[in-house]
Amino acid sequence: MTGSTDQYGGSIENRCRFALEIVEAIANEIGAHRVGIRLCPFANFSESGDSNPEALGLYIAESLNKYGILYCHMVAPRLTIVGENGDTPHSLLPMRKAFNGTFLVAGGYGREDGNKAVAEGGADLVAYGRIFLANPDLPKRFELDAPLNKYNRDTFYTPDPVVGYTDYPFLETTT
């Protein structure tokens, strides 16, 4: 949002100020080698969208370099509305190129596009959230190119300690 004109609104520098102040304070307290940040510059849900997400993401990625933090983890722009994936002209690549440390991406990646992101230099690491939850043996499934369990979004963030978190089946393999 660009409407606010206090020290945390208006310009890109001001809109990034709070996050950078937090990163600096934590890095000073525990060491930058123990600090990472996750950002979603393209997200636009719960009125959190920015008027210029590309410039915002690039500015914060460049600014994070001065703190020498361990990693920057960004969510790909393919998820801009909760539950909806689709083609987008936006990319994390400029932010990846701007950040000097380890760069992680997330946001609906599968085996092939995750491997492609790393192979083409778009990321150092890919985070798999929903599909890892539904596939507790995800590395083995990726190795074998085995089918994946489908996740059930209705069971996310429920108080039940079993349903949706520990009840997904493992891959049946014969040895």
Coordinates of N, CA and C in Angstrom, one line a residue:
M1 N 0.8 -1.2 0.0 CA 0.0 0.0 0.0 C 0.9 1.2 0.0
T2 N 0.5 2.3 -0.7 CA 1.3 3.5 -0.7 C 0.6 4.7 -0.2
G3 N -0.6 4.5 0.5 CA -1.3 5.7 0.9 C -0.8 6.4 2.2
S4 N -0.1 5.6 3.1 CA 0.4 6.2 4.3 C 1.6 7.1 4.0
T5 N 1.7 8.2 4.8 CA 2.8 9.1 4.6 C 3.7 9.2 5.8
D6 N 3.5 8.3 6.8 CA 4.4 8.3 7.9 C 5.8 7.6 7.5
Q7 N 6.6 7.3 8.5 CA 7.9 6.8 8.2 C 7.9 5.3 7.6
Y8 N 6.7 4.7 7.7 CA 6.5 3.3 7.2 C 5.6 3.2 6.0
G9 N 5.3 4.3 5.4 CA 4.4 4.3 4.2 C 4.9 5.2 3.2
G10 N 4.2 5.2 2.0 CA 4.5 6.1 0.9 C 5.6 5.4 0.1
S11 N 6.8 5.9 0.2 CA 7.9 5.4 -0.7 C 8.2 3.9 -0.5
I12 N 8.9 3.3 -1.4 CA 9.3 1.9 -1.3 C 10.2 1.8 -0.1
E13 N 11.1 2.7 0.1 CA 12.0 2.6 1.2 C 11.3 2.6 2.5
N14 N 10.3 3.4 2.6 CA 9.5 3.4 3.9 C 8.6 2.2 4.0
R15 N 8.1 1.6 2.9 CA 7.3 0.4 3.0 C 8.1 -0.8 3.4
C16 N 9.4 -0.7 3.1 CA 10.3 -1.8 3.5 C 11.0 -1.6 4.9
R17 N 10.9 -0.4 5.4 CA 11.6 0.0 6.6 C 11.4 -1.0 7.8
F18 N 10.1 -1.3 8.1 CA 9.8 -2.1 9.2 C 10.5 -3.5 9.1
A19 N 10.3 -4.1 8.0 CA 10.9 -5.5 7.8 C 12.4 -5.4 8.0
L20 N 13.1 -4.4 7.4 CA 14.5 -4.3 7.5 C 15.0 -3.9 8.9
E21 N 14.2 -3.1 9.6 CA 14.5 -2.8 11.0 C 14.5 -4.1 11.9
I22 N 13.5 -5.0 11.6 CA 13.4 -6.2 12.3 C 14.6 -7.1 12.0
V23 N 14.9 -7.3 10.7 CA 16.0 -8.1 10.3 C 17.3 -7.6 11.0
E24 N 17.5 -6.3 10.9 CA 18.7 -5.8 11.5 C 18.8 -6.1 13.0
A25 N 17.7 -5.8 13.7 CA 17.7 -6.1 15.2 C 17.9 -7.5 15.5
I26 N 17.3 -8.4 14.8 CA 17.5 -9.9 15.1 C 18.9 -10.3 14.7
A27 N 19.4 -9.8 13.6 CA 20.8 -10.2 13.2 C 21.8 -9.6 14.2
N28 N 21.6 -8.5 14.7 CA 22.5 -7.9 15.7 C 22.4 -8.7 17.0
E29 N 21.3 -9.3 17.3 CA 21.1 -10.0 18.6 C 21.6 -11.4 18.5
I30 N 21.3 -12.1 17.4 CA 21.7 -13.6 17.4 C 22.7 -13.9 16.3
G31 N 23.0 -13.0 15.5 CA 24.0 -13.2 14.4 C 23.2 -13.4 13.1
A32 N 23.7 -12.7 12.0 CA 23.1 -12.8 10.7 C 23.0 -14.2 10.1
H33 N 24.0 -15.0 10.5 CA 24.1 -16.4 10.0 C 22.9 -17.3 10.5
R34 N 22.1 -16.7 11.4 CA 21.0 -17.5 12.0 C 19.6 -16.8 11.6
V35 N 19.7 -15.9 10.6 CA 18.5 -15.2 10.2 C 18.1 -15.4 8.8
G36 N 16.8 -15.7 8.6 CA 16.3 -15.8 7.3 C 14.9 -15.0 7.3
I37 N 14.5 -14.8 6.1 CA 13.2 -14.0 6.0 C 12.4 -14.6 4.9
R38 N 11.1 -14.7 5.1 CA 10.2 -15.2 4.0 C 9.3 -14.0 3.6
L39 N 9.2 -13.8 2.3 CA 8.4 -12.7 1.8 C 7.5 -13.1 0.7
C40 N 6.4 -12.4 0.5 CA 5.5 -12.7 -0.6 C 5.1 -11.4 -1.3
P41 N 6.1 -10.9 -2.1 CA 5.9 -9.6 -2.7 C 4.6 -9.5 -3.6
F42 N 4.2 -10.6 -4.2 CA 3.1 -10.5 -5.1 C 1.8 -10.9 -4.5
A43 N 1.7 -11.3 -3.2 CA 0.5 -11.7 -2.6 C -0.4 -10.5 -2.5
N44 N -1.7 -10.8 -2.6 CA -2.7 -9.7 -2.6 C -3.9 -10.1 -1.9
F45 N -3.8 -10.9 -0.8 CA -4.9 -11.3 0.0 C -4.9 -10.6 1.3
S46 N -6.0 -10.5 1.9 CA -6.2 -9.8 3.2 C -5.7 -8.4 3.1
E47 N -5.9 -7.7 2.0 CA -5.5 -6.3 1.8 C -4.0 -6.1 2.0
S48 N -3.2 -7.1 1.7 CA -1.7 -7.0 1.9 C -1.0 -6.6 0.6
G49 N -1.6 -6.4 -0.5 CA -1.0 -6.2 -1.8 C -0.3 -4.9 -1.8
D50 N 0.7 -4.8 -2.7 CA 1.5 -3.6 -2.9 C 1.2 -3.0 -4.3
S51 N 1.3 -1.7 -4.4 CA 1.0 -1.1 -5.7 C 2.1 -1.4 -6.8
N52 N 3.3 -1.8 -6.3 CA 4.4 -2.1 -7.2 C 5.2 -3.2 -6.7
P53 N 4.7 -4.4 -6.7 CA 5.3 -5.6 -6.1 C 6.7 -5.9 -6.7
E54 N 6.9 -5.7 -8.0 CA 8.2 -6.0 -8.5 C 9.3 -5.1 -7.9
A55 N 9.0 -3.8 -7.9 CA 10.0 -2.8 -7.4 C 10.2 -3.0 -5.9
L56 N 9.1 -3.3 -5.2 CA 9.2 -3.6 -3.7 C 10.1 -4.8 -3.4
G57 N 9.8 -5.9 -4.1 CA 10.6 -7.1 -4.0 C 12.0 -6.9 -4.3
L58 N 12.3 -6.2 -5.4 CA 13.7 -6.0 -5.8 C 14.4 -5.1 -4.8
Y59 N 13.7 -4.1 -4.3 CA 14.4 -3.2 -3.3 C 14.7 -3.9 -2.0
I60 N 13.8 -4.7 -1.5 CA 14.0 -5.4 -0.3 C 15.1 -6.5 -0.4
A61 N 15.1 -7.2 -1.6 CA 16.1 -8.2 -1.8 C 17.5 -7.5 -1.8
E62 N 17.7 -6.4 -2.5 CA 18.9 -5.7 -2.5 C 19.3 -5.2 -1.2
S63 N 18.3 -4.7 -0.4 CA 18.6 -4.1 0.9 C 19.0 -5.2 1.9
L64 N 18.5 -6.4 1.8 CA 18.9 -7.4 2.7 C 20.3 -7.8 2.6
N65 N 21.0 -7.6 1.5 CA 22.4 -7.9 1.3 C 23.3 -7.3 2.4
K66 N 23.0 -6.1 2.8 CA 23.8 -5.4 3.8 C 23.8 -6.0 5.1
Y67 N 22.9 -6.9 5.4 CA 22.8 -7.6 6.7 C 23.5 -9.0 6.7
G68 N 23.8 -9.5 5.5 CA 24.4 -10.8 5.4 C 23.6 -11.9 6.0
I69 N 22.3 -11.9 5.9 CA 21.5 -13.0 6.5 C 21.7 -14.3 5.7
L70 N 21.3 -15.3 6.4 CA 21.4 -16.7 5.9 C 20.6 -16.9 4.6
Y71 N 19.4 -16.5 4.6 CA 18.6 -16.8 3.4 C 17.4 -15.8 3.2
C72 N 17.0 -15.7 2.0 CA 15.7 -15.0 1.6 C 14.8 -16.0 1.0
H73 N 13.6 -16.2 1.5 CA 12.7 -17.2 1.0 C 11.5 -16.4 0.5
M74 N 11.2 -16.5 -0.8 CA 10.1 -15.8 -1.4 C 9.1 -16.7 -2.1
V75 N 7.9 -16.3 -2.0 CA 6.8 -17.1 -2.6 C 6.6 -16.6 -4.0
A76 N 6.5 -17.5 -4.9 CA 6.4 -17.2 -6.3 C 5.1 -16.5 -6.6
P77 N 5.1 -15.7 -7.6 CA 3.8 -14.9 -8.0 C 2.7 -15.7 -8.6
R78 N 2.9 -17.0 -8.8 CA 1.8 -17.8 -9.3 C 0.6 -18.0 -8.4
L79 N 0.8 -17.7 -7.1 CA -0.3 -17.8 -6.2 C -0.5 -16.3 -5.7
T80 N -1.4 -15.7 -6.3 CA -1.7 -14.3 -5.9 C -3.0 -14.2 -5.1
I81 N -3.9 -15.2 -5.4 CA -5.2 -15.3 -4.6 C -5.2 -16.7 -4.0
V82 N -5.6 -16.7 -2.7 CA -5.6 -18.0 -2.0 C -6.3 -19.1 -2.8
G83 N -5.7 -20.2 -3.1 CA -6.3 -21.3 -3.8 C -6.4 -21.2 -5.3
E84 N -5.8 -20.2 -5.9 CA -5.8 -20.0 -7.3 C -4.4 -19.9 -7.9
N85 N -4.0 -20.9 -8.7 CA -2.7 -20.8 -9.4 C -3.0 -20.4 -10.8
G86 N -2.1 -19.7 -11.4 CA -2.3 -19.3 -12.8 C -1.1 -18.7 -13.4
D87 N -1.1 -18.5 -14.7 CA 0.0 -17.8 -15.4 C 0.0 -16.3 -14.9
T88 N 1.3 -15.9 -14.8 CA 1.5 -14.5 -14.4 C 2.7 -13.9 -15.1
P89 N 2.7 -12.7 -15.4 CA 3.9 -12.1 -16.1 C 5.0 -11.8 -15.1
H90 N 4.7 -12.0 -13.8 CA 5.7 -11.6 -12.8 C 6.7 -12.7 -12.5
S91 N 7.8 -12.4 -12.0 CA 8.9 -13.3 -11.8 C 9.7 -12.9 -10.5
L92 N 10.2 -14.0 -9.9 CA 11.2 -13.7 -8.8 C 12.6 -13.6 -9.2
L93 N 12.9 -13.9 -10.5 CA 14.2 -13.9 -11.0 C 15.0 -12.6 -10.7
P94 N 14.4 -11.4 -10.9 CA 15.2 -10.2 -10.6 C 15.6 -10.1 -9.1
M95 N 14.7 -10.6 -8.3 CA 15.0 -10.6 -6.8 C 16.1 -11.6 -6.5
R96 N 16.0 -12.7 -7.2 CA 17.0 -13.8 -7.0 C 18.4 -13.3 -7.4
K97 N 18.4 -12.6 -8.5 CA 19.7 -12.0 -9.0 C 20.2 -10.9 -8.0
A98 N 19.3 -10.2 -7.4 CA 19.7 -9.1 -6.5 C 20.2 -9.5 -5.2
F99 N 19.7 -10.7 -4.7 CA 20.1 -11.2 -3.3 C 21.3 -12.0 -3.4
N100 N 22.3 -11.7 -2.6 CA 23.6 -12.4 -2.7 C 23.7 -13.7 -1.9
G101 N 22.7 -14.0 -1.0 CA 22.8 -15.2 -0.2 C 22.0 -16.3 -0.8
T102 N 21.7 -17.3 0.0 CA 20.8 -18.4 -0.4 C 19.4 -18.0 -0.6
F103 N 18.9 -18.3 -1.8 CA 17.6 -17.9 -2.2 C 16.6 -19.1 -2.3
L104 N 15.6 -19.1 -1.5 CA 14.6 -20.2 -1.6 C 13.3 -19.7 -2.2
V105 N 12.6 -20.6 -2.9 CA 11.3 -20.2 -3.5 C 10.3 -21.2 -3.0
A106 N 9.1 -20.8 -3.0 CA 7.9 -21.7 -2.7 C 6.8 -21.2 -3.5
G107 N 5.7 -22.0 -3.5 CA 4.5 -21.5 -4.1 C 3.9 -22.5 -5.1
G108 N 3.7 -23.7 -4.8 CA 3.0 -24.6 -5.6 C 3.9 -25.4 -6.6
Y109 N 5.2 -25.4 -6.3 CA 6.2 -26.1 -7.1 C 5.9 -27.6 -7.0
G110 N 6.1 -28.3 -8.1 CA 6.2 -29.8 -8.2 C 7.6 -30.2 -8.5
R111 N 7.7 -31.5 -8.7 CA 9.1 -32.1 -9.0 C 9.8 -31.4 -10.2
E112 N 9.1 -31.3 -11.3 CA 9.7 -30.8 -12.5 C 10.0 -29.3 -12.5
D113 N 9.0 -28.5 -12.1 CA 9.3 -27.1 -12.1 C 10.2 -26.7 -10.9
G114 N 10.2 -27.5 -9.8 CA 11.2 -27.2 -8.8 C 12.6 -27.5 -9.2
N115 N 12.8 -28.6 -9.9 CA 14.2 -28.9 -10.5 C 14.6 -27.9 -11.5
K116 N 13.6 -27.5 -12.3 CA 13.9 -26.5 -13.3 C 14.3 -25.1 -12.7
A117 N 13.7 -24.7 -11.6 CA 14.0 -23.5 -10.9 C 15.4 -23.5 -10.5
V118 N 15.9 -24.6 -9.9 CA 17.2 -24.7 -9.4 C 18.2 -24.8 -10.6
A119 N 17.9 -25.6 -11.6 CA 18.8 -25.8 -12.7 C 19.0 -24.6 -13.5
E120 N 18.0 -23.7 -13.6 CA 18.1 -22.5 -14.4 C 18.6 -21.3 -13.6
G121 N 18.9 -21.5 -12.3 CA 19.4 -20.4 -11.5 C 18.4 -19.5 -10.9
G122 N 17.1 -19.9 -10.9 CA 16.1 -19.1 -10.3 C 16.0 -19.3 -8.8
A123 N 16.7 -20.3 -8.3 CA 16.6 -20.6 -6.8 C 17.8 -21.5 -6.4
D124 N 18.2 -21.4 -5.2 CA 19.1 -22.3 -4.6 C 18.4 -23.5 -4.1
L125 N 17.2 -23.3 -3.5 CA 16.4 -24.3 -2.9 C 15.0 -24.1 -3.2
V126 N 14.2 -25.2 -3.2 CA 12.7 -25.0 -3.4 C 12.1 -25.6 -2.1
A127 N 11.1 -24.9 -1.6 CA 10.3 -25.4 -0.4 C 9.0 -26.0 -0.9
Y128 N 8.7 -27.1 -0.4 CA 7.5 -27.8 -0.7 C 6.6 -27.9 0.5
G129 N 5.6 -27.2 0.6 CA 4.7 -27.2 1.8 C 3.6 -28.2 1.7
R130 N 2.6 -27.8 1.0 CA 1.4 -28.6 0.9 C 1.6 -30.0 0.4
I131 N 2.4 -30.2 -0.7 CA 2.7 -31.5 -1.2 C 3.6 -32.4 -0.2
F132 N 4.4 -31.7 0.6 CA 5.2 -32.4 1.5 C 4.3 -32.9 2.7
L133 N 3.4 -32.1 3.1 CA 2.4 -32.5 4.1 C 1.7 -33.7 3.7
A134 N 1.2 -33.7 2.5 CA 0.4 -34.9 2.0 C 1.3 -36.1 1.6
N135 N 2.6 -35.9 1.5 CA 3.5 -37.0 1.1 C 4.7 -37.0 2.0
P136 N 4.5 -37.7 3.1 CA 5.6 -37.6 4.1 C 6.9 -38.2 3.6
D137 N 6.8 -39.0 2.5 CA 8.0 -39.6 1.9 C 8.3 -38.9 0.5
L138 N 8.1 -37.6 0.5 CA 8.2 -36.8 -0.8 C 9.6 -37.0 -1.5
P139 N 10.7 -37.0 -0.8 CA 12.0 -37.2 -1.5 C 12.0 -38.5 -2.2
K140 N 11.5 -39.6 -1.6 CA 11.5 -40.9 -2.2 C 10.6 -40.9 -3.4
R141 N 9.4 -40.2 -3.3 CA 8.5 -40.2 -4.4 C 9.1 -39.4 -5.6
F142 N 9.8 -38.3 -5.3 CA 10.5 -37.5 -6.3 C 11.6 -38.4 -7.0
E143 N 12.3 -39.1 -6.2 CA 13.4 -40.0 -6.7 C 12.8 -41.0 -7.7
L144 N 11.7 -41.6 -7.3 CA 11.1 -42.7 -8.1 C 10.1 -42.1 -9.2
D145 N 9.9 -40.8 -9.2 CA 8.9 -40.2 -10.0 C 7.5 -40.9 -9.8
A146 N 7.2 -41.1 -8.5 CA 6.0 -41.8 -8.2 C 4.8 -40.8 -8.0
P147 N 3.6 -41.4 -8.1 CA 2.4 -40.5 -8.0 C 2.4 -39.9 -6.6
L148 N 1.8 -38.7 -6.5 CA 1.7 -38.0 -5.2 C 0.3 -38.1 -4.6
N149 N 0.2 -38.1 -3.3 CA -1.1 -38.0 -2.6 C -1.6 -36.6 -2.9
K150 N -2.9 -36.4 -3.0 CA -3.4 -35.1 -3.1 C -3.7 -34.5 -1.7
Y151 N -3.3 -33.3 -1.5 CA -3.6 -32.7 -0.1 C -5.0 -32.3 0.0
N152 N -5.5 -32.2 1.2 CA -6.8 -31.8 1.5 C -6.8 -30.5 2.3
R153 N -7.0 -29.4 1.6 CA -7.0 -28.1 2.1 C -7.9 -27.9 3.3
D154 N -9.0 -28.6 3.3 CA -10.0 -28.5 4.4 C -9.5 -28.9 5.7
T155 N -8.4 -29.7 5.7 CA -7.8 -30.2 7.0 C -6.6 -29.3 7.5
F156 N -6.3 -28.3 6.7 CA -5.2 -27.4 7.1 C -5.6 -26.5 8.3
Y157 N -4.8 -26.3 9.2 CA -5.0 -25.4 10.4 C -6.1 -25.8 11.2
T158 N -6.3 -27.1 11.4 CA -7.4 -27.5 12.3 C -6.8 -28.0 13.6
P159 N -7.6 -28.0 14.7 CA -7.0 -28.4 16.0 C -6.8 -29.9 16.1
D160 N -7.3 -30.7 15.2 CA -7.1 -32.1 15.2 C -5.6 -32.5 15.0
P161 N -5.0 -33.2 15.9 CA -3.5 -33.4 15.8 C -3.2 -34.5 14.8
V162 N -4.2 -35.2 14.3 CA -4.0 -36.3 13.4 C -4.5 -36.1 12.0
V163 N -5.8 -35.8 11.9 CA -6.4 -35.6 10.6 C -5.8 -34.5 9.8
G164 N -5.2 -34.8 8.6 CA -4.6 -33.9 7.8 C -3.2 -33.6 8.0
Y165 N -2.6 -34.2 9.1 CA -1.2 -33.9 9.4 C -0.4 -35.2 9.4
T166 N -0.9 -36.2 10.0 CA -0.2 -37.5 10.1 C -0.9 -38.7 9.5
D167 N -2.0 -38.4 8.8 CA -2.7 -39.6 8.3 C -2.6 -39.8 6.8
Y168 N -1.7 -39.1 6.1 CA -1.5 -39.4 4.7 C -0.6 -40.6 4.5
P169 N -1.0 -41.5 3.6 CA -0.3 -42.7 3.4 C 1.1 -42.6 2.8
F170 N 2.0 -43.4 3.2 CA 3.4 -43.5 2.6 C 3.3 -44.4 1.3
L171 N 4.3 -44.2 0.5 CA 4.4 -44.9 -0.7 C 4.6 -46.4 -0.4
E172 N 3.9 -47.3 -1.0 CA 4.1 -48.7 -0.8 C 5.2 -49.1 -1.8
T173 N 6.3 -49.6 -1.3 CA 7.3 -50.1 -2.2 C 7.7 -51.5 -1.8
T174 N 8.2 -52.3 -2.7 CA 8.7 -53.6 -2.4 C 10.2 -53.6 -2.5
T175 N 10.8 -54.3 -1.5 CA 12.3 -54.3 -1.5 C 12.8 -55.7 -1.7

